mmCIF file of C-alpha atoms in Angstrom:
data_model
loop_
_atom_site.group_PDB
_atom_site.id
_atom_site.type_symbol
_atom_site.label_atom_id
_atom_site.label_comp_id
_atom_site.label_asym_id
_atom_site.label_seq_id
_atom_site.Cartn_x
_atom_site.Cartn_y
_atom_site.Cartn_z
ATOM 1 C CA MET A 1 61.015 92.853 218.840
ATOM 2 C CA ILE A 2 59.376 92.852 222.480
ATOM 3 C CA GLU A 3 60.370 95.130 225.579
ATOM 4 C CA PHE A 4 60.210 93.141 229.234
ATOM 5 C CA TRP A 5 60.577 95.392 232.180
ATOM 6 C CA TYR A 6 61.124 94.705 235.096
ATOM 7 C CA ASP A 7 61.867 95.067 238.935
ATOM 8 C CA PHE A 8 64.984 93.278 240.544
ATOM 9 C CA ALA A 9 62.964 93.718 243.424
ATOM 10 C CA SER A 10 60.237 91.854 241.664
ATOM 11 C CA THR A 11 59.584 87.902 242.873
ATOM 12 C CA TYR A 12 57.159 87.442 239.556
ATOM 13 C CA SER A 13 60.020 88.894 237.509
ATOM 14 C CA TYR A 14 62.333 85.805 238.813
ATOM 15 C CA LEU A 15 59.807 83.163 237.205
ATOM 16 C CA ALA A 16 59.587 86.564 234.062
ATOM 17 C CA ALA A 17 63.995 86.058 233.271
ATOM 18 C CA PHE A 18 63.862 83.022 233.245
ATOM 19 C CA ALA A 19 61.752 82.210 230.276
ATOM 20 C CA ILE A 20 61.053 85.217 228.792
ATOM 21 C CA GLU A 21 63.783 84.535 225.932
ATOM 22 C CA ALA A 22 62.827 81.232 224.818
ATOM 23 C CA LYS A 23 59.476 81.742 224.220
ATOM 24 C CA ALA A 24 60.368 84.918 222.422
ATOM 25 C CA GLU A 25 62.920 82.980 220.371
ATOM 26 C CA ALA A 26 60.512 80.160 219.439
ATOM 27 C CA ALA A 27 58.025 83.259 218.377
ATOM 28 C CA GLY A 28 61.101 85.210 216.372
ATOM 29 C CA LEU A 29 61.727 88.093 218.106
ATOM 30 C CA ARG A 30 64.218 89.929 219.818
ATOM 31 C CA VAL A 31 63.806 91.317 223.163
ATOM 32 C CA VAL A 32 64.518 94.645 224.237
ATOM 33 C CA TRP A 33 65.075 94.186 228.573
ATOM 34 C CA ARG A 34 64.966 96.665 230.613
ATOM 35 C CA PRO A 35 64.908 97.984 234.139
ATOM 36 C CA PHE A 36 63.734 100.523 235.889
ATOM 37 C CA LEU A 37 62.170 100.943 239.312
ATOM 38 C CA LEU A 38 58.412 100.238 240.748
ATOM 39 C CA GLY A 39 59.705 102.137 243.986
ATOM 40 C CA PRO A 40 58.898 105.693 242.028
ATOM 41 C CA LEU A 41 56.052 104.325 240.506
ATOM 42 C CA PHE A 42 54.783 103.161 243.697
ATOM 43 C CA ALA A 43 55.207 106.092 246.487
ATOM 44 C CA ALA A 44 53.078 108.503 243.127
ATOM 45 C CA GLN A 45 50.151 106.100 244.357
ATOM 46 C CA GLY A 46 50.781 106.870 247.683
ATOM 47 C CA TRP A 47 52.322 103.120 248.344
ATOM 48 C CA THR A 48 55.941 103.387 250.187
ATOM 49 C CA ASP A 49 56.791 99.452 250.122
ATOM 50 C CA SER A 50 55.347 96.369 249.130
ATOM 51 C CA PRO A 51 52.334 95.654 248.536
ATOM 52 C CA PHE A 52 52.597 92.108 249.090
ATOM 53 C CA ASN A 53 53.725 94.320 252.627
ATOM 54 C CA LEU A 54 51.355 96.271 252.637
ATOM 55 C CA TYR A 55 48.468 93.960 252.415
ATOM 56 C CA PRO A 56 49.415 91.238 253.822
ATOM 57 C CA ALA A 57 46.417 88.598 252.195
ATOM 58 C CA LYS A 58 47.876 89.360 249.882
ATOM 59 C CA GLY A 59 51.845 89.110 250.896
ATOM 60 C CA ALA A 60 51.181 85.139 251.852
ATOM 61 C CA TYR A 61 49.579 84.441 248.766
ATOM 62 C CA MET A 62 52.403 85.483 247.257
ATOM 63 C CA TRP A 63 54.757 83.958 248.991
ATOM 64 C CA HIS A 64 53.137 80.494 248.027
ATOM 65 C CA ASP A 65 52.416 80.730 245.158
ATOM 66 C CA MET A 66 56.269 81.326 243.780
ATOM 67 C CA ALA A 67 56.726 78.892 245.973
ATOM 68 C CA ARG A 68 54.203 76.758 244.009
ATOM 69 C CA GLU A 69 55.067 78.396 240.581
ATOM 70 C CA CYS A 70 58.683 77.179 240.847
ATOM 71 C CA ALA A 71 58.435 74.225 241.907
ATOM 72 C CA ARG A 72 56.444 73.622 238.748
ATOM 73 C CA LEU A 73 59.127 75.982 236.738
ATOM 74 C CA ASP A 74 61.230 73.460 237.976
ATOM 75 C CA LEU A 75 63.407 77.771 239.224
ATOM 76 C CA PRO A 76 65.457 77.136 242.962
ATOM 77 C CA TRP A 77 64.083 79.210 244.371
ATOM 78 C CA GLN A 78 64.316 80.542 247.869
ATOM 79 C CA PRO A 79 62.743 82.895 249.736
ATOM 80 C CA PRO A 80 64.876 86.781 250.236
ATOM 81 C CA SER A 81 65.152 86.738 253.974
ATOM 82 C CA VAL A 82 64.496 90.884 254.055
ATOM 83 C CA PHE A 83 62.106 92.253 251.384
ATOM 84 C CA PRO A 84 61.607 94.161 249.332
ATOM 85 C CA ARG A 85 65.727 94.665 248.260
ATOM 86 C CA ARG A 86 67.154 97.865 247.406
ATOM 87 C CA SER A 87 67.237 97.365 243.157
ATOM 88 C CA GLN A 88 68.350 100.383 242.422
ATOM 89 C CA GLU A 89 71.702 99.267 242.371
ATOM 90 C CA ALA A 90 71.532 96.270 240.178
ATOM 91 C CA ALA A 91 69.271 98.260 237.882
ATOM 92 C CA ARG A 92 72.604 101.249 237.568
ATOM 93 C CA VAL A 93 74.661 98.018 237.338
ATOM 94 C CA ALA A 94 72.704 96.484 234.378
ATOM 95 C CA LEU A 95 72.399 99.757 232.198
ATOM 96 C CA ALA A 96 76.359 99.788 232.451
ATOM 97 C CA VAL A 97 77.177 96.714 231.163
ATOM 98 C CA PRO A 98 77.904 96.499 227.715
ATOM 99 C CA PRO A 99 74.108 96.245 226.109
ATOM 100 C CA ASP A 100 75.207 92.115 224.732
ATOM 101 C CA ARG A 101 75.655 91.151 228.245
ATOM 102 C CA ILE A 102 72.810 92.799 229.274
ATOM 103 C CA ALA A 103 70.370 89.539 229.932
ATOM 104 C CA PRO A 104 72.672 87.908 231.166
ATOM 105 C CA PHE A 105 74.039 89.546 233.815
ATOM 106 C CA SER A 106 70.158 90.127 234.641
ATOM 107 C CA LYS A 107 69.284 86.841 235.311
ATOM 108 C CA ALA A 108 72.533 86.415 237.597
ATOM 109 C CA VAL A 109 71.837 89.516 239.140
ATOM 110 C CA PHE A 110 67.629 87.553 239.400
ATOM 111 C CA ALA A 111 69.302 84.354 240.589
ATOM 112 C CA ALA A 112 71.256 85.890 243.080
ATOM 113 C CA ALA A 113 68.647 87.261 244.891
ATOM 114 C CA PHE A 114 65.264 84.843 245.283
ATOM 115 C CA ALA A 115 67.729 81.353 244.350
ATOM 116 C CA GLN A 116 70.292 82.544 246.737
ATOM 117 C CA ASP A 117 69.136 85.465 249.046
ATOM 118 C CA GLN A 118 71.660 87.581 248.161
ATOM 119 C CA ASP A 119 71.682 91.125 249.111
ATOM 120 C CA ILE A 120 71.540 92.685 245.597
ATOM 121 C CA ALA A 121 72.707 96.740 246.902
ATOM 122 C CA ASP A 122 75.699 95.108 247.999
ATOM 123 C CA GLN A 123 78.515 96.172 245.479
ATOM 124 C CA SER A 124 80.560 93.307 246.125
ATOM 125 C CA VAL A 125 78.278 91.103 245.363
ATOM 126 C CA LEU A 126 77.056 93.054 242.805
ATOM 127 C CA ALA A 127 81.188 93.235 241.616
ATOM 128 C CA ALA A 128 80.790 88.736 241.818
ATOM 129 C CA LEU A 129 77.568 88.785 239.631
ATOM 130 C CA LEU A 130 80.329 91.038 236.966
ATOM 131 C CA GLU A 131 83.512 89.093 237.898
ATOM 132 C CA ASN A 132 81.352 85.627 236.731
ATOM 133 C CA LEU A 133 80.552 86.876 233.378
ATOM 134 C CA GLY A 134 84.037 87.491 232.387
ATOM 135 C CA LEU A 135 83.253 91.778 233.264
ATOM 136 C CA PRO A 136 84.880 93.563 234.614
ATOM 137 C CA ALA A 137 83.644 94.967 238.053
ATOM 138 C CA ALA A 138 85.636 97.348 239.428
ATOM 139 C CA ALA A 139 84.938 99.428 235.460
ATOM 140 C CA VAL A 140 81.162 98.994 234.729
ATOM 141 C CA LEU A 141 80.565 99.538 239.424
ATOM 142 C CA ALA A 142 81.998 102.534 238.576
ATOM 143 C CA ARG A 143 80.075 103.622 235.012
ATOM 144 C CA ALA A 144 76.632 102.112 237.486
ATOM 145 C CA ALA A 145 77.631 105.352 240.051
ATOM 146 C CA SER A 146 78.796 107.728 236.523
ATOM 147 C CA PRO A 147 75.303 110.421 236.333
ATOM 148 C CA ASP A 148 74.980 109.469 232.607
ATOM 149 C CA ILE A 149 73.973 105.955 234.204
ATOM 150 C CA LYS A 150 71.861 107.696 236.836
ATOM 151 C CA GLN A 151 70.053 110.220 234.476
ATOM 152 C CA LEU A 152 69.452 106.546 232.483
ATOM 153 C CA LEU A 153 67.632 104.314 234.995
ATOM 154 C CA ARG A 154 66.003 108.064 236.319
ATOM 155 C CA THR A 155 64.478 108.433 232.664
ATOM 156 C CA GLN A 156 63.523 104.087 231.842
ATOM 157 C CA THR A 157 61.495 104.419 235.104
ATOM 158 C CA GLU A 158 59.729 107.667 233.881
ATOM 159 C CA GLN A 159 59.548 106.110 230.676
ATOM 160 C CA ALA A 160 57.469 102.563 232.265
ATOM 161 C CA ARG A 161 55.400 105.150 233.766
ATOM 162 C CA ALA A 162 54.251 106.917 230.311
ATOM 163 C CA LEU A 163 53.329 103.423 228.643
ATOM 164 C CA GLY A 164 51.183 102.492 231.342
ATOM 165 C CA LEU A 165 52.696 100.156 233.393
ATOM 166 C CA PHE A 166 51.456 100.339 237.117
ATOM 167 C CA GLY A 167 53.710 96.273 238.263
ATOM 168 C CA ALA A 168 56.756 93.692 236.924
ATOM 169 C CA PRO A 169 56.626 91.890 234.825
ATOM 170 C CA SER A 170 55.543 93.459 231.832
ATOM 171 C CA PHE A 171 55.894 93.766 228.364
ATOM 172 C CA MET A 172 55.674 95.498 225.501
ATOM 173 C CA ARG A 173 54.406 93.928 222.314
ATOM 174 C CA GLY A 174 53.728 96.217 219.374
ATOM 175 C CA GLY A 175 52.814 98.780 220.950
ATOM 176 C CA GLU A 176 50.239 96.555 223.543
ATOM 177 C CA LEU A 177 50.879 96.718 227.542
ATOM 178 C CA PHE A 178 50.786 92.844 228.609
ATOM 179 C CA TRP A 179 51.005 92.781 233.374
ATOM 180 C CA GLY A 180 52.401 89.672 235.056
ATOM 181 C CA ASN A 181 54.239 86.464 234.116
ATOM 182 C CA GLU A 182 51.079 85.218 233.527
ATOM 183 C CA ARG A 183 50.784 87.266 229.943
ATOM 184 C CA ILE A 184 54.014 85.954 228.845
ATOM 185 C CA ASP A 185 52.779 83.306 226.167
ATOM 186 C CA LEU A 186 50.120 85.847 225.019
ATOM 187 C CA ALA A 187 52.759 88.582 225.056
ATOM 188 C CA THR A 188 54.961 86.900 222.760
ATOM 189 C CA LEU A 189 52.235 84.421 220.641
ATOM 190 C CA GLN A 190 49.940 87.427 219.715
ATOM 191 C CA PRO A 191 50.591 88.265 216.081
ATOM 192 C CA GLY A 192 52.899 90.999 215.131
ATOM 193 C CA ARG A 193 51.403 94.116 213.889
ATOM 194 C CA MET B 1 35.985 68.656 243.878
ATOM 195 C CA ILE B 2 36.896 72.612 243.360
ATOM 196 C CA GLU B 3 35.754 75.791 245.093
ATOM 197 C CA PHE B 4 34.477 79.178 242.689
ATOM 198 C CA TRP B 5 35.439 82.368 244.973
ATOM 199 C CA TYR B 6 33.560 85.468 243.196
ATOM 200 C CA ASP B 7 32.431 88.563 242.856
ATOM 201 C CA PHE B 8 29.534 89.893 240.496
ATOM 202 C CA ALA B 9 31.413 93.151 240.092
ATOM 203 C CA SER B 10 34.472 92.058 239.116
ATOM 204 C CA THR B 11 35.603 91.914 235.806
ATOM 205 C CA TYR B 12 37.945 89.251 235.671
ATOM 206 C CA SER B 13 35.137 86.514 237.349
ATOM 207 C CA TYR B 14 33.256 87.388 234.355
ATOM 208 C CA LEU B 15 36.286 84.809 232.623
ATOM 209 C CA ALA B 16 36.148 82.378 235.034
ATOM 210 C CA ALA B 17 32.246 81.937 235.033
ATOM 211 C CA PHE B 18 32.384 81.493 231.452
ATOM 212 C CA ALA B 19 35.409 78.912 231.912
ATOM 213 C CA ILE B 20 35.290 77.155 235.234
ATOM 214 C CA GLU B 21 32.907 74.619 234.525
ATOM 215 C CA ALA B 22 34.400 72.899 230.548
ATOM 216 C CA LYS B 23 38.108 72.875 232.982
ATOM 217 C CA ALA B 24 36.646 71.180 235.604
ATOM 218 C CA GLU B 25 34.569 68.681 233.928
ATOM 219 C CA ALA B 26 37.934 68.262 231.975
ATOM 220 C CA ALA B 27 39.674 66.703 235.904
ATOM 221 C CA GLY B 28 36.212 65.028 236.742
ATOM 222 C CA LEU B 29 36.355 67.708 239.134
ATOM 223 C CA ARG B 30 33.147 68.961 240.770
ATOM 224 C CA VAL B 31 32.328 72.657 241.179
ATOM 225 C CA VAL B 32 31.194 74.932 243.412
ATOM 226 C CA TRP B 33 30.103 78.697 243.439
ATOM 227 C CA ARG B 34 31.118 80.515 246.392
ATOM 228 C CA PRO B 35 29.649 83.974 245.492
ATOM 229 C CA PHE B 36 31.664 86.913 248.477
ATOM 230 C CA LEU B 37 31.262 90.330 248.396
ATOM 231 C CA LEU B 38 34.726 91.850 248.017
ATOM 232 C CA GLY B 39 33.396 95.198 249.698
ATOM 233 C CA PRO B 40 34.021 94.459 253.455
ATOM 234 C CA LEU B 41 37.929 92.900 252.214
ATOM 235 C CA PHE B 42 38.700 95.681 250.367
ATOM 236 C CA ALA B 43 37.987 97.645 253.094
ATOM 237 C CA ALA B 44 39.524 95.857 255.706
ATOM 238 C CA GLN B 45 42.152 96.830 254.189
ATOM 239 C CA GLY B 46 41.822 100.977 252.812
ATOM 240 C CA TRP B 47 39.813 100.548 250.205
ATOM 241 C CA THR B 48 36.980 102.060 249.556
ATOM 242 C CA ASP B 49 36.603 101.489 245.692
ATOM 243 C CA SER B 50 37.637 99.152 243.406
ATOM 244 C CA PRO B 51 41.368 99.226 242.941
ATOM 245 C CA PHE B 52 41.189 99.820 239.712
ATOM 246 C CA ASN B 53 39.902 103.080 240.082
ATOM 247 C CA LEU B 54 41.950 103.565 243.047
ATOM 248 C CA TYR B 55 44.625 103.369 240.931
ATOM 249 C CA PRO B 56 44.634 104.272 236.909
ATOM 250 C CA ALA B 57 47.411 103.041 235.612
ATOM 251 C CA LYS B 58 45.988 99.385 237.333
ATOM 252 C CA GLY B 59 42.611 99.747 235.840
ATOM 253 C CA ALA B 60 43.817 101.488 232.010
ATOM 254 C CA TYR B 61 44.856 98.508 231.638
ATOM 255 C CA MET B 62 42.290 95.930 232.677
ATOM 256 C CA TRP B 63 40.036 97.979 230.388
ATOM 257 C CA HIS B 64 42.337 96.611 228.046
ATOM 258 C CA ASP B 65 42.949 93.469 228.857
ATOM 259 C CA MET B 66 39.702 92.805 229.125
ATOM 260 C CA ALA B 67 38.294 93.581 226.592
ATOM 261 C CA ARG B 68 41.725 92.314 224.317
ATOM 262 C CA GLU B 69 40.560 89.266 227.219
ATOM 263 C CA CYS B 70 36.400 88.981 226.353
ATOM 264 C CA ALA B 71 37.905 89.527 222.027
ATOM 265 C CA ARG B 72 40.290 85.765 222.786
ATOM 266 C CA LEU B 73 37.896 83.849 224.747
ATOM 267 C CA ASP B 74 35.209 84.863 222.747
ATOM 268 C CA LEU B 75 32.832 86.664 224.913
ATOM 269 C CA PRO B 76 30.817 89.098 224.592
ATOM 270 C CA TRP B 77 31.962 92.266 225.745
ATOM 271 C CA GLN B 78 30.576 95.285 227.176
ATOM 272 C CA PRO B 79 32.829 97.294 229.850
ATOM 273 C CA PRO B 80 29.788 98.654 232.312
ATOM 274 C CA SER B 81 28.745 102.275 232.081
ATOM 275 C CA VAL B 82 29.200 102.155 236.667
ATOM 276 C CA PHE B 83 31.636 99.547 237.869
ATOM 277 C CA PRO B 84 31.909 98.617 239.869
ATOM 278 C CA ARG B 85 28.678 97.462 240.791
ATOM 279 C CA ARG B 86 26.807 96.972 243.634
ATOM 280 C CA SER B 87 27.305 93.094 244.256
ATOM 281 C CA GLN B 88 25.163 92.412 247.173
ATOM 282 C CA GLU B 89 21.711 92.146 246.139
ATOM 283 C CA ALA B 90 23.132 90.046 243.616
ATOM 284 C CA ALA B 91 25.322 87.766 245.677
ATOM 285 C CA ARG B 92 22.321 86.966 247.738
ATOM 286 C CA VAL B 93 19.789 85.831 245.328
ATOM 287 C CA ALA B 94 22.283 83.643 243.853
ATOM 288 C CA LEU B 95 22.375 81.894 247.585
ATOM 289 C CA ALA B 96 18.402 82.445 247.983
ATOM 290 C CA VAL B 97 18.009 79.862 243.946
ATOM 291 C CA PRO B 98 17.540 76.211 244.260
ATOM 292 C CA PRO B 99 21.573 74.558 244.549
ATOM 293 C CA ASP B 100 21.407 73.579 241.662
ATOM 294 C CA ARG B 101 20.048 76.792 240.497
ATOM 295 C CA ILE B 102 23.604 78.716 240.985
ATOM 296 C CA ALA B 103 25.629 78.746 238.119
ATOM 297 C CA PRO B 104 23.017 79.523 235.664
ATOM 298 C CA PHE B 105 21.835 81.558 237.541
ATOM 299 C CA SER B 106 25.847 82.998 237.871
ATOM 300 C CA LYS B 107 26.809 83.552 234.295
ATOM 301 C CA ALA B 108 23.672 84.967 233.254
ATOM 302 C CA VAL B 109 24.470 87.719 236.087
ATOM 303 C CA PHE B 110 28.372 88.035 235.129
ATOM 304 C CA ALA B 111 26.041 88.298 231.459
ATOM 305 C CA ALA B 112 24.085 91.088 232.259
ATOM 306 C CA ALA B 113 27.084 92.209 234.311
ATOM 307 C CA PHE B 114 29.153 92.203 231.382
ATOM 308 C CA ALA B 115 27.794 92.091 227.786
ATOM 309 C CA GLN B 116 24.577 93.849 228.333
ATOM 310 C CA ASP B 117 26.094 96.911 230.654
ATOM 311 C CA GLN B 118 22.654 96.359 232.938
ATOM 312 C CA ASP B 119 22.388 97.358 236.555
ATOM 313 C CA ILE B 120 22.644 93.827 238.360
ATOM 314 C CA ALA B 121 21.247 95.785 242.148
ATOM 315 C CA ASP B 122 18.224 96.742 239.733
ATOM 316 C CA GLN B 123 15.225 93.960 242.083
ATOM 317 C CA SER B 124 13.528 94.116 238.507
ATOM 318 C CA VAL B 125 16.434 92.690 236.307
ATOM 319 C CA LEU B 126 17.479 90.247 238.925
ATOM 320 C CA ALA B 127 13.680 89.111 238.208
ATOM 321 C CA ALA B 128 13.674 88.974 234.674
ATOM 322 C CA LEU B 129 16.743 87.006 235.314
ATOM 323 C CA LEU B 130 15.290 84.238 237.867
ATOM 324 C CA GLU B 131 12.583 84.550 235.534
ATOM 325 C CA ASN B 132 13.911 83.672 231.774
ATOM 326 C CA LEU B 133 15.500 80.242 234.483
ATOM 327 C CA GLY B 134 12.161 79.511 234.952
ATOM 328 C CA LEU B 135 12.308 80.096 238.229
ATOM 329 C CA PRO B 136 9.550 81.564 240.514
ATOM 330 C CA ALA B 137 10.672 85.444 241.062
ATOM 331 C CA ALA B 138 8.606 86.965 243.714
ATOM 332 C CA ALA B 139 9.080 83.627 246.204
ATOM 333 C CA VAL B 140 13.813 83.996 245.522
ATOM 334 C CA LEU B 141 13.716 88.359 246.087
ATOM 335 C CA ALA B 142 11.918 87.652 249.197
ATOM 336 C CA ARG B 143 14.047 84.695 250.241
ATOM 337 C CA ALA B 144 16.952 86.576 249.029
ATOM 338 C CA ALA B 145 15.771 89.110 250.805
ATOM 339 C CA SER B 146 15.759 87.426 254.239
ATOM 340 C CA PRO B 147 17.954 87.639 257.500
ATOM 341 C CA ASP B 148 18.996 83.803 256.375
ATOM 342 C CA ILE B 149 20.399 84.750 253.756
ATOM 343 C CA LYS B 150 21.328 87.512 255.199
ATOM 344 C CA GLN B 151 24.646 86.238 256.826
ATOM 345 C CA LEU B 152 24.979 83.526 255.094
ATOM 346 C CA LEU B 153 26.634 85.498 252.652
ATOM 347 C CA ARG B 154 27.975 88.013 255.887
ATOM 348 C CA THR B 155 29.165 84.350 256.835
ATOM 349 C CA GLN B 156 30.438 82.918 253.450
ATOM 350 C CA THR B 157 32.279 86.765 253.526
ATOM 351 C CA GLU B 158 34.101 85.980 256.174
ATOM 352 C CA GLN B 159 35.490 82.220 254.980
ATOM 353 C CA ALA B 160 37.333 83.569 251.974
ATOM 354 C CA ARG B 161 38.573 86.090 254.269
ATOM 355 C CA ALA B 162 39.919 83.965 257.232
ATOM 356 C CA LEU B 163 40.937 81.782 253.362
ATOM 357 C CA GLY B 164 43.277 84.746 252.987
ATOM 358 C CA LEU B 165 41.514 85.595 249.952
ATOM 359 C CA PHE B 166 41.792 89.283 248.611
ATOM 360 C CA GLY B 167 40.076 89.012 245.194
ATOM 361 C CA ALA B 168 37.973 87.627 243.218
ATOM 362 C CA PRO B 169 38.134 85.375 241.096
ATOM 363 C CA SER B 170 39.491 83.111 244.016
ATOM 364 C CA PHE B 171 39.825 79.401 243.982
ATOM 365 C CA MET B 172 39.986 76.498 246.901
ATOM 366 C CA ARG B 173 41.192 72.774 245.811
ATOM 367 C CA GLY B 174 42.574 70.444 248.521
ATOM 368 C CA GLY B 175 42.843 73.294 250.698
ATOM 369 C CA GLU B 176 45.335 75.919 248.021
ATOM 370 C CA LEU B 177 44.161 79.016 246.917
ATOM 371 C CA PHE B 178 44.716 80.053 243.464
ATOM 372 C CA TRP B 179 44.520 83.913 242.712
ATOM 373 C CA GLY B 180 43.115 85.068 239.247
ATOM 374 C CA ASN B 181 41.444 83.608 236.233
ATOM 375 C CA GLU B 182 45.133 83.296 234.698
ATOM 376 C CA ARG B 183 45.292 80.423 238.136
ATOM 377 C CA ILE B 184 42.425 78.991 236.617
ATOM 378 C CA ASP B 185 43.906 75.616 234.202
ATOM 379 C CA LEU B 186 46.651 75.960 237.442
ATOM 380 C CA ALA B 187 43.765 74.781 240.074
ATOM 381 C CA THR B 188 41.891 71.998 237.990
ATOM 382 C CA LEU B 189 45.292 70.562 236.079
ATOM 383 C CA GLN B 190 46.912 70.381 239.969
ATOM 384 C CA PRO B 191 45.966 67.174 241.241
ATOM 385 C CA GLY B 192 44.009 66.183 244.505
ATOM 386 C CA ARG B 193 45.059 65.322 247.450
#
C-alpha cells in the first residue's frame, strides 16, 4: 500500500497523479488517493499564498521546470491562467465520489486544471467531469457540500499535518514520508516492511 | 560544460558534490565548480535563517531524507551539530585554490561538514583540508582573505541571483537552470545545444 497525498492546485501533484498508478502496479502496491489542502498548512507557517508566488525566482523556475517535465513525460501542459486555483471544492468532490472512482476523477481534475486551464472550483466544470465519468453529477455535488464531507476534508488535512507533510505531492509508504514527484520512484520501489 | 552551483552549508549540495563528476564524465561534460552564498539570496526574500530552520516540518523531513539518501548512495553522513554552518570562509578558500584543485578541495569541505561534523568556518579546519591536498595552507588562506577573492565571491553570488538561482545545488547546462540534486541526471543527460 502507498498513500498518495495531493492538492489539486499543486503543479507537481499533476505529474504524480499521472505516474503513480503504473509505478505502484509495477511494485505490486495498491494506491490510496488522499486529497488534502495545502492552504491551511501554508497558512500555519505564515504563507498566505503559494510559495511559487511569494518567491518569484522559485516560481519562475517552477513554470519552466513544469513545461520541461511535461515535455519529457509526454504529458499535455497548459499553464493555468490563475494560480493557484481554489482546490477545496474539487477536493470535496473527490471525497464524495465512490471510492473506486477517486483515481479517475482526480486525474480528470488535474487534466482540467493543467492541460485545459479550466477553473476547477467552478461547479459546472466539476459537474462535467463527473458526467464524463458516468457519475450522477447533481447527487455527487450535493454530497460534496454536506457537513460530513467538509469535515472529512478538514480531518484529512489535519492528518496530513500530523504526518509531517509540508508540500505536495507526498507519499507515505511503510510509515515513511517521501516529498515531491522526484521521490516517486524511491517511494514505490523501496522494499516494503 | 555544466556549471555546478553550490553552498558549503547546503546538505543536498553535499550529495551533488560527490556525484557530479562521474555523471558529467559519463556524458562527456566538463564540470565548472561554482561556489556561492545562499545567505544573501535568502535574505533578499526575507529569510534570515535556513528555510529548514524556519519551517520545522520541512526541516524534519530534510534530516530524515538526507540520512536515507546517504544510506542509499553509500555516502557517510553525520548531521552537523550546528546548522547551517557559516560557509563564507570555505567558499572564499575554494575560490583561492588553484582552479584545478577546486573540485577536490570542495569535496573535502563537504566531507568535513557532513561526514565529520567539523566547523568549516574554522581557519584551522580549512588549513588542515588544504594541507591534506598538499596545498600551501598559509598562502592560500591569506589569498582567501584578500579583497580580490572577497569581491569574486560577491560577484559570483550576484551572478547566481541574476541566473535565477534560489537554492542549491543548482546546475546550469546550455543556458538552462536545473535546481536540486534530484535534477542532476536530467542536467547531465539532456542533449547539449
